[in-house]
Amino acid sequence: MIDEGQLTPKEREALAAARAVRTNAYAPYSEKQVGAAIITDSGRIFAACNMENQAKNLCVCAERNAIAAAIVEGERQFHTVIVIAPDSRYWPPCDSCRSVIAEFTPKAEIIMCNGSGIIHRATLDQIGAIPFTPDDPGAPE
């Protein structure tokens, strides 16, 4: 675990962007507002929040929304995904998000920040063993 002071300036900028958009999340069902940001290989930052729907299979996670925003702008390569959790736990990307991340960057670094500001850094393959459930997404060791 690390704190914000151990992040690069670009990572801190992306973390702030994810934190800012998290409050725009549409989460009337879970009441869990999540923010995410990606840092592209060209140095651009794209941040987004989650969007729920009463039909659960139509919900879109913050990570996929951030990636979609980058794709719209012509970006295809990124190296870092930052996820801001709504509570004291870490929220690793769900299986759908992991698949989308791997499509573009199999070696992506994932920076997970809990609601208290404590940060855990892992690669995409390292978080594969971290469970994700709506009630208790778990925390990396």
mmCIF file of N, CA and C in Angstrom:
data_model
loop_
_atom_site.group_PDB
_atom_site.id
_atom_site.type_symbol
_atom_site.label_atom_id
_atom_site.label_comp_id
_atom_site.label_asym_id
_atom_site.label_seq_id
_atom_site.Cartn_x
_atom_site.Cartn_y
_atom_site.Cartn_z
ATOM 1 N N MET A 1 0.839 -1.173 0.000
ATOM 2 C CA MET A 1 0.000 0.000 0.000
ATOM 3 C C MET A 1 0.885 1.238 0.000
ATOM 4 N N ILE A 2 0.394 2.258 -0.686
ATOM 5 C CA ILE A 2 1.143 3.501 -0.782
ATOM 6 C C ILE A 2 0.191 4.668 -0.539
ATOM 7 N N ASP A 3 0.761 5.860 -0.415
ATOM 8 C CA ASP A 3 -0.095 7.038 -0.310
ATOM 9 C C ASP A 3 0.093 7.898 -1.553
ATOM 10 N N GLU A 4 -0.720 8.930 -1.661
ATOM 11 C CA GLU A 4 -0.708 9.758 -2.869
ATOM 12 C C GLU A 4 0.653 10.378 -3.152
ATOM 13 N N GLY A 5 1.437 10.652 -2.126
ATOM 14 C CA GLY A 5 2.749 11.250 -2.309
ATOM 15 C C GLY A 5 3.710 10.360 -3.080
ATOM 16 N N GLN A 6 3.419 9.067 -3.152
ATOM 17 C CA GLN A 6 4.286 8.135 -3.863
ATOM 18 C C GLN A 6 3.872 7.939 -5.325
ATOM 19 N N LEU A 7 2.834 8.636 -5.750
ATOM 20 C CA LEU A 7 2.413 8.567 -7.144
ATOM 21 C C LEU A 7 3.187 9.582 -7.962
ATOM 22 N N THR A 8 3.281 9.337 -9.251
ATOM 23 C CA THR A 8 3.910 10.313 -10.144
ATOM 24 C C THR A 8 2.981 11.517 -10.278
ATOM 25 N N PRO A 9 3.485 12.658 -10.726
ATOM 26 C CA PRO A 9 2.597 13.809 -10.927
ATOM 27 C C PRO A 9 1.430 13.490 -11.870
ATOM 28 N N LYS A 10 1.661 12.736 -12.938
ATOM 29 C CA LYS A 10 0.587 12.374 -13.878
ATOM 30 C C LYS A 10 -0.426 11.462 -13.202
ATOM 31 N N GLU A 11 0.039 10.536 -12.370
ATOM 32 C CA GLU A 11 -0.881 9.659 -11.639
ATOM 33 C C GLU A 11 -1.717 10.448 -10.640
ATOM 34 N N ARG A 12 -1.111 11.425 -9.971
ATOM 35 C CA ARG A 12 -1.872 12.272 -9.048
ATOM 36 C C ARG A 12 -2.925 13.087 -9.790
ATOM 37 N N GLU A 13 -2.573 13.565 -10.983
ATOM 38 C CA GLU A 13 -3.523 14.314 -11.803
ATOM 39 C C GLU A 13 -4.701 13.415 -12.212
ATOM 40 N N ALA A 14 -4.410 12.191 -12.603
ATOM 41 C CA ALA A 14 -5.464 11.249 -12.990
ATOM 42 C C ALA A 14 -6.321 10.864 -11.787
ATOM 43 N N LEU A 15 -5.693 10.683 -10.640
ATOM 44 C CA LEU A 15 -6.431 10.368 -9.415
ATOM 45 C C LEU A 15 -7.407 11.497 -9.077
ATOM 46 N N ALA A 16 -6.943 12.728 -9.187
ATOM 47 C CA ALA A 16 -7.817 13.879 -8.922
ATOM 48 C C ALA A 16 -8.975 13.936 -9.913
ATOM 49 N N ALA A 17 -8.706 13.618 -11.177
ATOM 50 C CA ALA A 17 -9.759 13.616 -12.193
ATOM 51 C C ALA A 17 -10.802 12.542 -11.883
ATOM 52 N N ALA A 18 -10.350 11.356 -11.500
ATOM 53 C CA ALA A 18 -11.272 10.269 -11.156
ATOM 54 C C ALA A 18 -12.089 10.625 -9.921
ATOM 55 N N ARG A 19 -11.459 11.227 -8.973
ATOM 56 C CA ARG A 19 -12.145 11.626 -7.742
ATOM 57 C C ARG A 19 -13.214 12.680 -8.054
ATOM 58 N N ALA A 20 -12.895 13.606 -8.944
ATOM 59 C CA ALA A 20 -13.835 14.676 -9.286
ATOM 60 C C ALA A 20 -15.067 14.151 -10.015
ATOM 61 N N VAL A 21 -14.888 13.234 -10.958
ATOM 62 C CA VAL A 21 -16.042 12.751 -11.721
ATOM 63 C C VAL A 21 -16.854 11.704 -10.968
ATOM 64 N N ARG A 22 -16.278 11.121 -9.952
ATOM 65 C CA ARG A 22 -16.978 10.094 -9.167
ATOM 66 C C ARG A 22 -18.317 10.616 -8.649
ATOM 67 N N THR A 23 -18.369 11.873 -8.296
ATOM 68 C CA THR A 23 -19.601 12.449 -7.740
ATOM 69 C C THR A 23 -20.708 12.568 -8.792
ATOM 70 N N ASN A 24 -20.370 12.409 -10.077
ATOM 71 C CA ASN A 24 -21.366 12.452 -11.143
ATOM 72 C C ASN A 24 -21.964 11.084 -11.443
ATOM 73 N N ALA A 25 -21.526 10.067 -10.742
ATOM 74 C CA ALA A 25 -22.002 8.710 -11.020
ATOM 75 C C ALA A 25 -23.523 8.632 -10.899
ATOM 76 N N TYR A 26 -24.100 7.835 -11.771
ATOM 77 C CA TYR A 26 -25.527 7.548 -11.696
ATOM 78 C C TYR A 26 -25.640 6.172 -11.055
ATOM 79 N N ALA A 27 -25.901 6.156 -9.745
ATOM 80 C CA ALA A 27 -25.895 4.903 -8.988
ATOM 81 C C ALA A 27 -27.086 4.825 -8.033
ATOM 82 N N PRO A 28 -28.318 4.956 -8.551
ATOM 83 C CA PRO A 28 -29.479 4.951 -7.662
ATOM 84 C C PRO A 28 -29.783 3.592 -7.047
ATOM 85 N N TYR A 29 -29.248 2.521 -7.586
ATOM 86 C CA TYR A 29 -29.575 1.188 -7.096
ATOM 87 C C TYR A 29 -28.576 0.695 -6.053
ATOM 88 N N SER A 30 -27.308 0.847 -6.324
ATOM 89 C CA SER A 30 -26.289 0.405 -5.368
ATOM 90 C C SER A 30 -25.869 1.529 -4.428
ATOM 91 N N GLU A 31 -26.071 2.761 -4.867
ATOM 92 C CA GLU A 31 -25.584 3.945 -4.147
ATOM 93 C C GLU A 31 -24.060 3.915 -3.996
ATOM 94 N N LYS A 32 -23.381 3.260 -4.919
ATOM 95 C CA LYS A 32 -21.916 3.160 -4.915
ATOM 96 C C LYS A 32 -21.367 3.976 -6.072
ATOM 97 N N GLN A 33 -20.861 5.157 -5.781
ATOM 98 C CA GLN A 33 -20.291 6.018 -6.808
ATOM 99 C C GLN A 33 -18.817 5.672 -6.985
ATOM 100 N N VAL A 34 -18.455 5.277 -8.196
ATOM 101 C CA VAL A 34 -17.086 4.886 -8.507
ATOM 102 C C VAL A 34 -16.543 5.820 -9.581
ATOM 103 N N GLY A 35 -15.294 6.207 -9.440
ATOM 104 C CA GLY A 35 -14.625 7.015 -10.454
ATOM 105 C C GLY A 35 -13.422 6.257 -10.980
ATOM 106 N N ALA A 36 -13.084 6.507 -12.226
ATOM 107 C CA ALA A 36 -11.911 5.870 -12.822
ATOM 108 C C ALA A 36 -11.258 6.844 -13.787
ATOM 109 N N ALA A 37 -9.989 6.636 -14.005
ATOM 110 C CA ALA A 37 -9.254 7.421 -15.002
ATOM 111 C C ALA A 37 -8.235 6.501 -15.646
ATOM 112 N N ILE A 38 -7.943 6.786 -16.906
ATOM 113 C CA ILE A 38 -6.863 6.080 -17.582
ATOM 114 C C ILE A 38 -5.841 7.108 -18.043
ATOM 115 N N ILE A 39 -4.606 6.674 -18.059
ATOM 116 C CA ILE A 39 -3.521 7.499 -18.591
ATOM 117 C C ILE A 39 -3.060 6.822 -19.874
ATOM 118 N N THR A 40 -3.167 7.534 -20.980
ATOM 119 C CA THR A 40 -2.790 6.961 -22.267
ATOM 120 C C THR A 40 -1.287 7.053 -22.464
ATOM 121 N N ASP A 41 -0.795 6.307 -23.419
ATOM 122 C CA ASP A 41 0.632 6.339 -23.727
ATOM 123 C C ASP A 41 1.068 7.725 -24.205
ATOM 124 N N SER A 42 0.128 8.493 -24.752
ATOM 125 C CA SER A 42 0.454 9.851 -25.204
ATOM 126 C C SER A 42 0.379 10.863 -24.060
ATOM 127 N N GLY A 43 0.009 10.393 -22.847
ATOM 128 C CA GLY A 43 -0.016 11.277 -21.682
ATOM 129 C C GLY A 43 -1.360 11.913 -21.387
ATOM 130 N N ARG A 44 -2.367 11.602 -22.173
ATOM 131 C CA ARG A 44 -3.690 12.155 -21.923
ATOM 132 C C ARG A 44 -4.393 11.378 -20.821
ATOM 133 N N ILE A 45 -5.291 12.068 -20.132
ATOM 134 C CA ILE A 45 -6.068 11.456 -19.050
ATOM 135 C C ILE A 45 -7.534 11.506 -19.433
ATOM 136 N N PHE A 46 -8.208 10.372 -19.253
ATOM 137 C CA PHE A 46 -9.648 10.291 -19.475
ATOM 138 C C PHE A 46 -10.275 9.750 -18.206
ATOM 139 N N ALA A 47 -11.219 10.488 -17.653
ATOM 140 C CA ALA A 47 -11.873 10.095 -16.412
ATOM 141 C C ALA A 47 -13.358 9.895 -16.654
ATOM 142 N N ALA A 48 -13.947 8.985 -15.899
ATOM 143 C CA ALA A 48 -15.373 8.709 -16.029
ATOM 144 C C ALA A 48 -15.895 8.091 -14.733
ATOM 145 N N CYS A 49 -17.208 7.999 -14.649
ATOM 146 C CA CYS A 49 -17.869 7.402 -13.491
ATOM 147 C C CYS A 49 -18.745 6.245 -13.947
ATOM 148 N N ASN A 50 -19.284 5.527 -12.983
ATOM 149 C CA ASN A 50 -20.162 4.413 -13.306
ATOM 150 C C ASN A 50 -21.578 4.908 -13.602
ATOM 151 N N MET A 51 -22.316 4.078 -14.341
ATOM 152 C CA MET A 51 -23.683 4.393 -14.714
ATOM 153 C C MET A 51 -24.517 3.135 -14.562
ATOM 154 N N GLU A 52 -25.461 3.170 -13.640
ATOM 155 C CA GLU A 52 -26.303 2.006 -13.407
ATOM 156 C C GLU A 52 -27.588 2.081 -14.230
ATOM 157 N N ASN A 53 -28.263 0.935 -14.288
ATOM 158 C CA ASN A 53 -29.536 0.842 -14.970
ATOM 159 C C ASN A 53 -30.346 -0.211 -14.245
ATOM 160 N N GLN A 54 -31.660 -0.061 -14.265
ATOM 161 C CA GLN A 54 -32.491 -1.054 -13.588
ATOM 162 C C GLN A 54 -32.308 -2.449 -14.166
ATOM 163 N N ALA A 55 -31.949 -2.533 -15.445
ATOM 164 C CA ALA A 55 -31.561 -3.813 -16.041
ATOM 165 C C ALA A 55 -30.065 -3.966 -15.780
ATOM 166 N N LYS A 56 -29.719 -4.765 -14.808
ATOM 167 C CA LYS A 56 -28.332 -4.832 -14.329
ATOM 168 C C LYS A 56 -27.305 -5.086 -15.425
ATOM 169 N N ASN A 57 -27.664 -5.837 -16.463
ATOM 170 C CA ASN A 57 -26.682 -6.111 -17.509
ATOM 171 C C ASN A 57 -26.405 -4.892 -18.384
ATOM 172 N N LEU A 58 -27.117 -3.801 -18.173
ATOM 173 C CA LEU A 58 -26.874 -2.578 -18.925
ATOM 174 C C LEU A 58 -26.045 -1.557 -18.138
ATOM 175 N N CYS A 59 -25.658 -1.901 -16.940
ATOM 176 C CA CYS A 59 -24.796 -1.012 -16.156
ATOM 177 C C CYS A 59 -23.417 -0.934 -16.815
ATOM 178 N N VAL A 60 -22.772 0.223 -16.686
ATOM 179 C CA VAL A 60 -21.433 0.379 -17.246
ATOM 180 C C VAL A 60 -20.516 0.904 -16.145
ATOM 181 N N CYS A 61 -19.438 0.199 -15.918
ATOM 182 C CA CYS A 61 -18.467 0.573 -14.891
ATOM 183 C C CYS A 61 -17.678 1.815 -15.308
ATOM 184 N N ALA A 62 -17.141 2.481 -14.317
ATOM 185 C CA ALA A 62 -16.344 3.690 -14.554
ATOM 186 C C ALA A 62 -15.139 3.405 -15.451
ATOM 187 N N GLU A 63 -14.491 2.257 -15.255
ATOM 188 C CA GLU A 63 -13.305 1.935 -16.045
ATOM 189 C C GLU A 63 -13.638 1.837 -17.525
ATOM 190 N N ARG A 64 -14.719 1.137 -17.848
ATOM 191 C CA ARG A 64 -15.102 0.992 -19.261
ATOM 192 C C ARG A 64 -15.556 2.324 -19.844
ATOM 193 N N ASN A 65 -16.202 3.157 -19.037
ATOM 194 C CA ASN A 65 -16.592 4.484 -19.530
ATOM 195 C C ASN A 65 -15.363 5.337 -19.831
ATOM 196 N N ALA A 66 -14.340 5.255 -18.993
ATOM 197 C CA ALA A 66 -13.108 6.026 -19.241
ATOM 198 C C ALA A 66 -12.411 5.524 -20.506
ATOM 199 N N ILE A 67 -12.371 4.214 -20.684
ATOM 200 C CA ILE A 67 -11.753 3.659 -21.882
ATOM 201 C C ILE A 67 -12.548 4.072 -23.121
ATOM 202 N N ALA A 68 -13.861 4.024 -23.034
ATOM 203 C CA ALA A 68 -14.701 4.439 -24.167
ATOM 204 C C ALA A 68 -14.455 5.899 -24.523
ATOM 205 N N ALA A 69 -14.306 6.752 -23.512
ATOM 206 C CA ALA A 69 -14.024 8.173 -23.777
ATOM 207 C C ALA A 69 -12.707 8.331 -24.525
ATOM 208 N N ALA A 70 -11.714 7.538 -24.158
ATOM 209 C CA ALA A 70 -10.422 7.591 -24.848
ATOM 210 C C ALA A 70 -10.562 7.103 -26.291
ATOM 211 N N ILE A 71 -11.303 6.041 -26.486
ATOM 212 C CA ILE A 71 -11.500 5.489 -27.829
ATOM 213 C C ILE A 71 -12.172 6.534 -28.728
ATOM 214 N N VAL A 72 -13.171 7.223 -28.200
ATOM 215 C CA VAL A 72 -13.866 8.262 -28.970
ATOM 216 C C VAL A 72 -12.887 9.323 -29.468
ATOM 217 N N GLU A 73 -11.859 9.599 -28.667
ATOM 218 C CA GLU A 73 -10.856 10.607 -29.014
ATOM 219 C C GLU A 73 -9.684 10.036 -29.820
ATOM 220 N N GLY A 74 -9.794 8.766 -30.208
ATOM 221 C CA GLY A 74 -8.763 8.167 -31.056
ATOM 222 C C GLY A 74 -7.605 7.524 -30.314
ATOM 223 N N GLU A 75 -7.676 7.467 -29.009
ATOM 224 C CA GLU A 75 -6.610 6.836 -28.221
ATOM 225 C C GLU A 75 -6.857 5.332 -28.145
ATOM 226 N N ARG A 76 -5.821 4.564 -28.296
ATOM 227 C CA ARG A 76 -5.949 3.109 -28.240
ATOM 228 C C ARG A 76 -4.960 2.458 -27.274
ATOM 229 N N GLN A 77 -3.959 3.194 -26.850
ATOM 230 C CA GLN A 77 -2.922 2.630 -25.986
ATOM 231 C C GLN A 77 -2.894 3.396 -24.663
ATOM 232 N N PHE A 78 -2.952 2.653 -23.583
ATOM 233 C CA PHE A 78 -2.820 3.270 -22.265
ATOM 234 C C PHE A 78 -2.053 2.320 -21.366
ATOM 235 N N HIS A 79 -1.536 2.858 -20.276
ATOM 236 C CA HIS A 79 -0.715 2.021 -19.405
ATOM 237 C C HIS A 79 -1.190 1.973 -17.965
ATOM 238 N N THR A 80 -2.076 2.882 -17.572
ATOM 239 C CA THR A 80 -2.496 2.941 -16.178
ATOM 240 C C THR A 80 -4.001 3.144 -16.090
ATOM 241 N N VAL A 81 -4.624 2.397 -15.173
ATOM 242 C CA VAL A 81 -6.043 2.557 -14.859
ATOM 243 C C VAL A 81 -6.130 2.858 -13.371
ATOM 244 N N ILE A 82 -6.834 3.909 -13.032
ATOM 245 C CA ILE A 82 -7.019 4.290 -11.631
ATOM 246 C C ILE A 82 -8.490 4.133 -11.293
ATOM 247 N N VAL A 83 -8.777 3.483 -10.163
ATOM 248 C CA VAL A 83 -10.151 3.266 -9.727
ATOM 249 C C VAL A 83 -10.313 3.821 -8.314
ATOM 250 N N ILE A 84 -11.283 4.716 -8.142
ATOM 251 C CA ILE A 84 -11.582 5.304 -6.829
ATOM 252 C C ILE A 84 -12.816 4.618 -6.269
ATOM 253 N N ALA A 85 -12.678 3.970 -5.133
ATOM 254 C CA ALA A 85 -13.778 3.247 -4.500
ATOM 255 C C ALA A 85 -14.656 4.195 -3.671
ATOM 256 N N PRO A 86 -15.903 3.789 -3.460
ATOM 257 C CA PRO A 86 -16.820 4.623 -2.685
ATOM 258 C C PRO A 86 -16.761 4.381 -1.178
ATOM 259 N N ASP A 87 -15.925 3.450 -0.744
ATOM 260 C CA ASP A 87 -15.890 3.119 0.679
ATOM 261 C C ASP A 87 -14.466 2.730 1.088
ATOM 262 N N SER A 88 -14.330 2.050 2.196
ATOM 263 C CA SER A 88 -13.004 1.754 2.733
ATOM 264 C C SER A 88 -12.324 0.561 2.074
ATOM 265 N N ARG A 89 -13.015 -0.096 1.138
ATOM 266 C CA ARG A 89 -12.435 -1.264 0.467
ATOM 267 C C ARG A 89 -11.785 -0.846 -0.848
ATOM 268 N N TYR A 90 -10.971 -1.708 -1.404
ATOM 269 C CA TYR A 90 -10.453 -1.531 -2.756
ATOM 270 C C TYR A 90 -11.469 -2.141 -3.714
ATOM 271 N N TRP A 91 -11.633 -1.517 -4.864
ATOM 272 C CA TRP A 91 -12.549 -2.052 -5.870
ATOM 273 C C TRP A 91 -11.748 -2.402 -7.110
ATOM 274 N N PRO A 92 -11.333 -3.652 -7.229
ATOM 275 C CA PRO A 92 -10.629 -4.043 -8.454
ATOM 276 C C PRO A 92 -11.614 -4.040 -9.617
ATOM 277 N N PRO A 93 -11.145 -3.853 -10.824
ATOM 278 C CA PRO A 93 -12.039 -3.927 -11.978
ATOM 279 C C PRO A 93 -12.744 -5.285 -12.027
ATOM 280 N N CYS A 94 -14.016 -5.262 -12.421
ATOM 281 C CA CYS A 94 -14.779 -6.506 -12.557
ATOM 282 C C CYS A 94 -14.259 -7.296 -13.762
ATOM 283 N N ASP A 95 -14.770 -8.493 -13.948
ATOM 284 C CA ASP A 95 -14.306 -9.335 -15.054
ATOM 285 C C ASP A 95 -14.525 -8.680 -16.410
ATOM 286 N N SER A 96 -15.660 -7.996 -16.592
ATOM 287 C CA SER A 96 -15.913 -7.322 -17.872
ATOM 288 C C SER A 96 -14.886 -6.224 -18.107
ATOM 289 N N CYS A 97 -14.601 -5.445 -17.080
ATOM 290 C CA CYS A 97 -13.608 -4.375 -17.214
ATOM 291 C C CYS A 97 -12.220 -4.947 -17.464
ATOM 292 N N ARG A 98 -11.888 -6.039 -16.785
ATOM 293 C CA ARG A 98 -10.582 -6.667 -16.986
ATOM 294 C C ARG A 98 -10.415 -7.104 -18.435
ATOM 295 N N SER A 99 -11.487 -7.633 -19.021
ATOM 296 C CA SER A 99 -11.425 -8.056 -20.424
ATOM 297 C C SER A 99 -11.203 -6.874 -21.348
ATOM 298 N N VAL A 100 -11.893 -5.771 -21.088
ATOM 299 C CA VAL A 100 -11.735 -4.576 -21.932
ATOM 300 C C VAL A 100 -10.340 -3.986 -21.761
ATOM 301 N N ILE A 101 -9.863 -3.922 -20.531
ATOM 302 C CA ILE A 101 -8.508 -3.416 -20.287
ATOM 303 C C ILE A 101 -7.494 -4.275 -21.034
ATOM 304 N N ALA A 102 -7.631 -5.599 -20.903
ATOM 305 C CA ALA A 102 -6.685 -6.522 -21.546
ATOM 306 C C ALA A 102 -6.722 -6.424 -23.067
ATOM 307 N N GLU A 103 -7.857 -6.062 -23.622
ATOM 308 C CA GLU A 103 -7.984 -5.894 -25.071
ATOM 309 C C GLU A 103 -6.997 -4.851 -25.588
ATOM 310 N N PHE A 104 -6.785 -3.813 -24.778
ATOM 311 C CA PHE A 104 -5.929 -2.708 -25.204
ATOM 312 C C PHE A 104 -4.553 -2.731 -24.555
ATOM 313 N N THR A 105 -4.475 -3.171 -23.322
ATOM 314 C CA THR A 105 -3.207 -3.122 -22.583
ATOM 315 C C THR A 105 -3.104 -4.298 -21.624
ATOM 316 N N PRO A 106 -2.660 -5.458 -22.081
ATOM 317 C CA PRO A 106 -2.584 -6.637 -21.213
ATOM 318 C C PRO A 106 -1.681 -6.441 -19.996
ATOM 319 N N LYS A 107 -0.712 -5.555 -20.090
ATOM 320 C CA LYS A 107 0.218 -5.331 -18.973
ATOM 321 C C LYS A 107 -0.146 -4.074 -18.171
ATOM 322 N N ALA A 108 -1.394 -3.664 -18.237
ATOM 323 C CA ALA A 108 -1.818 -2.436 -17.559
ATOM 324 C C ALA A 108 -1.540 -2.473 -16.065
ATOM 325 N N GLU A 109 -1.205 -1.319 -15.552
ATOM 326 C CA GLU A 109 -1.063 -1.162 -14.108
ATOM 327 C C GLU A 109 -2.384 -0.621 -13.581
ATOM 328 N N ILE A 110 -2.848 -1.216 -12.498
ATOM 329 C CA ILE A 110 -4.102 -0.803 -11.881
ATOM 330 C C ILE A 110 -3.765 -0.156 -10.540
ATOM 331 N N ILE A 111 -4.236 1.060 -10.361
ATOM 332 C CA ILE A 111 -4.064 1.762 -9.091
ATOM 333 C C ILE A 111 -5.450 1.871 -8.464
ATOM 334 N N MET A 112 -5.636 1.195 -7.345
ATOM 335 C CA MET A 112 -6.922 1.199 -6.650
ATOM 336 C C MET A 112 -6.801 2.060 -5.404
ATOM 337 N N CYS A 113 -7.723 2.988 -5.268
ATOM 338 C CA CYS A 113 -7.715 3.899 -4.120
ATOM 339 C C CYS A 113 -9.032 3.732 -3.376
ATOM 340 N N ASN A 114 -8.941 3.469 -2.084
ATOM 341 C CA ASN A 114 -10.184 3.347 -1.332
ATOM 342 C C ASN A 114 -10.670 4.725 -0.899
ATOM 343 N N GLY A 115 -11.834 4.766 -0.285
ATOM 344 C CA GLY A 115 -12.426 6.029 0.127
ATOM 345 C C GLY A 115 -11.618 6.797 1.150
ATOM 346 N N SER A 116 -10.707 6.116 1.826
ATOM 347 C CA SER A 116 -9.849 6.771 2.815
ATOM 348 C C SER A 116 -8.561 7.306 2.202
ATOM 349 N N GLY A 117 -8.372 7.080 0.906
ATOM 350 C CA GLY A 117 -7.178 7.567 0.226
ATOM 351 C C GLY A 117 -5.996 6.621 0.261
ATOM 352 N N ILE A 118 -6.189 5.417 0.758
ATOM 353 C CA ILE A 118 -5.110 4.432 0.771
ATOM 354 C C ILE A 118 -5.077 3.753 -0.593
ATOM 355 N N ILE A 119 -3.890 3.607 -1.125
ATOM 356 C CA ILE A 119 -3.720 3.170 -2.503
ATOM 357 C C ILE A 119 -2.996 1.832 -2.564
ATOM 358 N N HIS A 120 -3.454 0.990 -3.487
ATOM 359 C CA HIS A 120 -2.783 -0.268 -3.775
ATOM 360 C C HIS A 120 -2.496 -0.301 -5.268
ATOM 361 N N ARG A 121 -1.281 -0.660 -5.623
ATOM 362 C CA ARG A 121 -0.850 -0.713 -7.019
ATOM 363 C C ARG A 121 -0.619 -2.173 -7.398
ATOM 364 N N ALA A 122 -1.167 -2.589 -8.541
ATOM 365 C CA ALA A 122 -1.005 -3.967 -9.009
ATOM 366 C C ALA A 122 -1.064 -3.979 -10.529
ATOM 367 N N THR A 123 -0.561 -5.030 -11.123
ATOM 368 C CA THR A 123 -0.711 -5.190 -12.567
ATOM 369 C C THR A 123 -2.024 -5.922 -12.827
ATOM 370 N N LEU A 124 -2.468 -5.874 -14.057
ATOM 371 C CA LEU A 124 -3.728 -6.518 -14.417
ATOM 372 C C LEU A 124 -3.707 -8.000 -14.070
ATOM 373 N N ASP A 125 -2.608 -8.676 -14.348
ATOM 374 C CA ASP A 125 -2.564 -10.104 -14.041
ATOM 375 C C ASP A 125 -2.518 -10.372 -12.539
ATOM 376 N N GLN A 126 -2.003 -9.463 -11.743
ATOM 377 C CA GLN A 126 -1.980 -9.648 -10.295
ATOM 378 C C GLN A 126 -3.363 -9.511 -9.666
ATOM 379 N N ILE A 127 -4.226 -8.696 -10.239
ATOM 380 C CA ILE A 127 -5.552 -8.534 -9.634
ATOM 381 C C ILE A 127 -6.520 -9.623 -10.061
ATOM 382 N N GLY A 128 -6.079 -10.504 -10.954
ATOM 383 C CA GLY A 128 -6.946 -11.586 -11.396
ATOM 384 C C GLY A 128 -7.468 -12.441 -10.264
ATOM 385 N N ALA A 129 -6.740 -12.530 -9.183
ATOM 386 C CA ALA A 129 -7.162 -13.353 -8.056
ATOM 387 C C ALA A 129 -7.970 -12.572 -7.016
ATOM 388 N N ILE A 130 -8.100 -11.273 -7.191
ATOM 389 C CA ILE A 130 -8.866 -10.469 -6.238
ATOM 390 C C ILE A 130 -10.338 -10.584 -6.604
ATOM 391 N N PRO A 131 -11.165 -11.081 -5.690
ATOM 392 C CA PRO A 131 -12.578 -11.247 -6.024
ATOM 393 C C PRO A 131 -13.287 -9.901 -6.144
ATOM 394 N N PHE A 132 -14.334 -9.891 -6.959
ATOM 395 C CA PHE A 132 -15.182 -8.714 -7.056
ATOM 396 C C PHE A 132 -16.618 -9.157 -6.870
ATOM 397 N N THR A 133 -17.236 -8.653 -5.821
ATOM 398 C CA THR A 133 -18.672 -8.856 -5.608
ATOM 399 C C THR A 133 -19.221 -7.509 -5.169
ATOM 400 N N PRO A 134 -20.493 -7.252 -5.419
ATOM 401 C CA PRO A 134 -21.062 -5.958 -5.044
ATOM 402 C C PRO A 134 -20.980 -5.661 -3.549
ATOM 403 N N ASP A 135 -21.070 -6.705 -2.721
ATOM 404 C CA ASP A 135 -21.082 -6.496 -1.278
ATOM 405 C C ASP A 135 -19.692 -6.400 -0.662
ATOM 406 N N ASP A 136 -18.752 -7.138 -1.200
ATOM 407 C CA ASP A 136 -17.414 -7.157 -0.616
ATOM 408 C C ASP A 136 -16.386 -7.468 -1.696
ATOM 409 N N PRO A 137 -15.928 -6.430 -2.419
ATOM 410 C CA PRO A 137 -14.979 -6.693 -3.486
ATOM 411 C C PRO A 137 -13.621 -7.167 -3.001
ATOM 412 N N GLY A 138 -13.410 -7.182 -1.718
ATOM 413 C CA GLY A 138 -12.141 -7.686 -1.211
ATOM 414 C C GLY A 138 -11.055 -6.630 -1.233
ATOM 415 N N ALA A 139 -9.947 -6.960 -0.679
ATOM 416 C CA ALA A 139 -8.804 -6.056 -0.645
ATOM 417 C C ALA A 139 -7.548 -6.839 -0.934
ATOM 418 N N PRO A 140 -6.665 -6.265 -1.715
ATOM 419 C CA PRO A 140 -5.404 -6.956 -1.984
ATOM 420 C C PRO A 140 -4.591 -7.128 -0.725
ATOM 421 N N GLU A 141 -3.829 -8.166 -0.679
ATOM 422 C CA GLU A 141 -2.943 -8.401 0.473
ATOM 423 C C GLU A 141 -1.730 -7.515 0.363
#
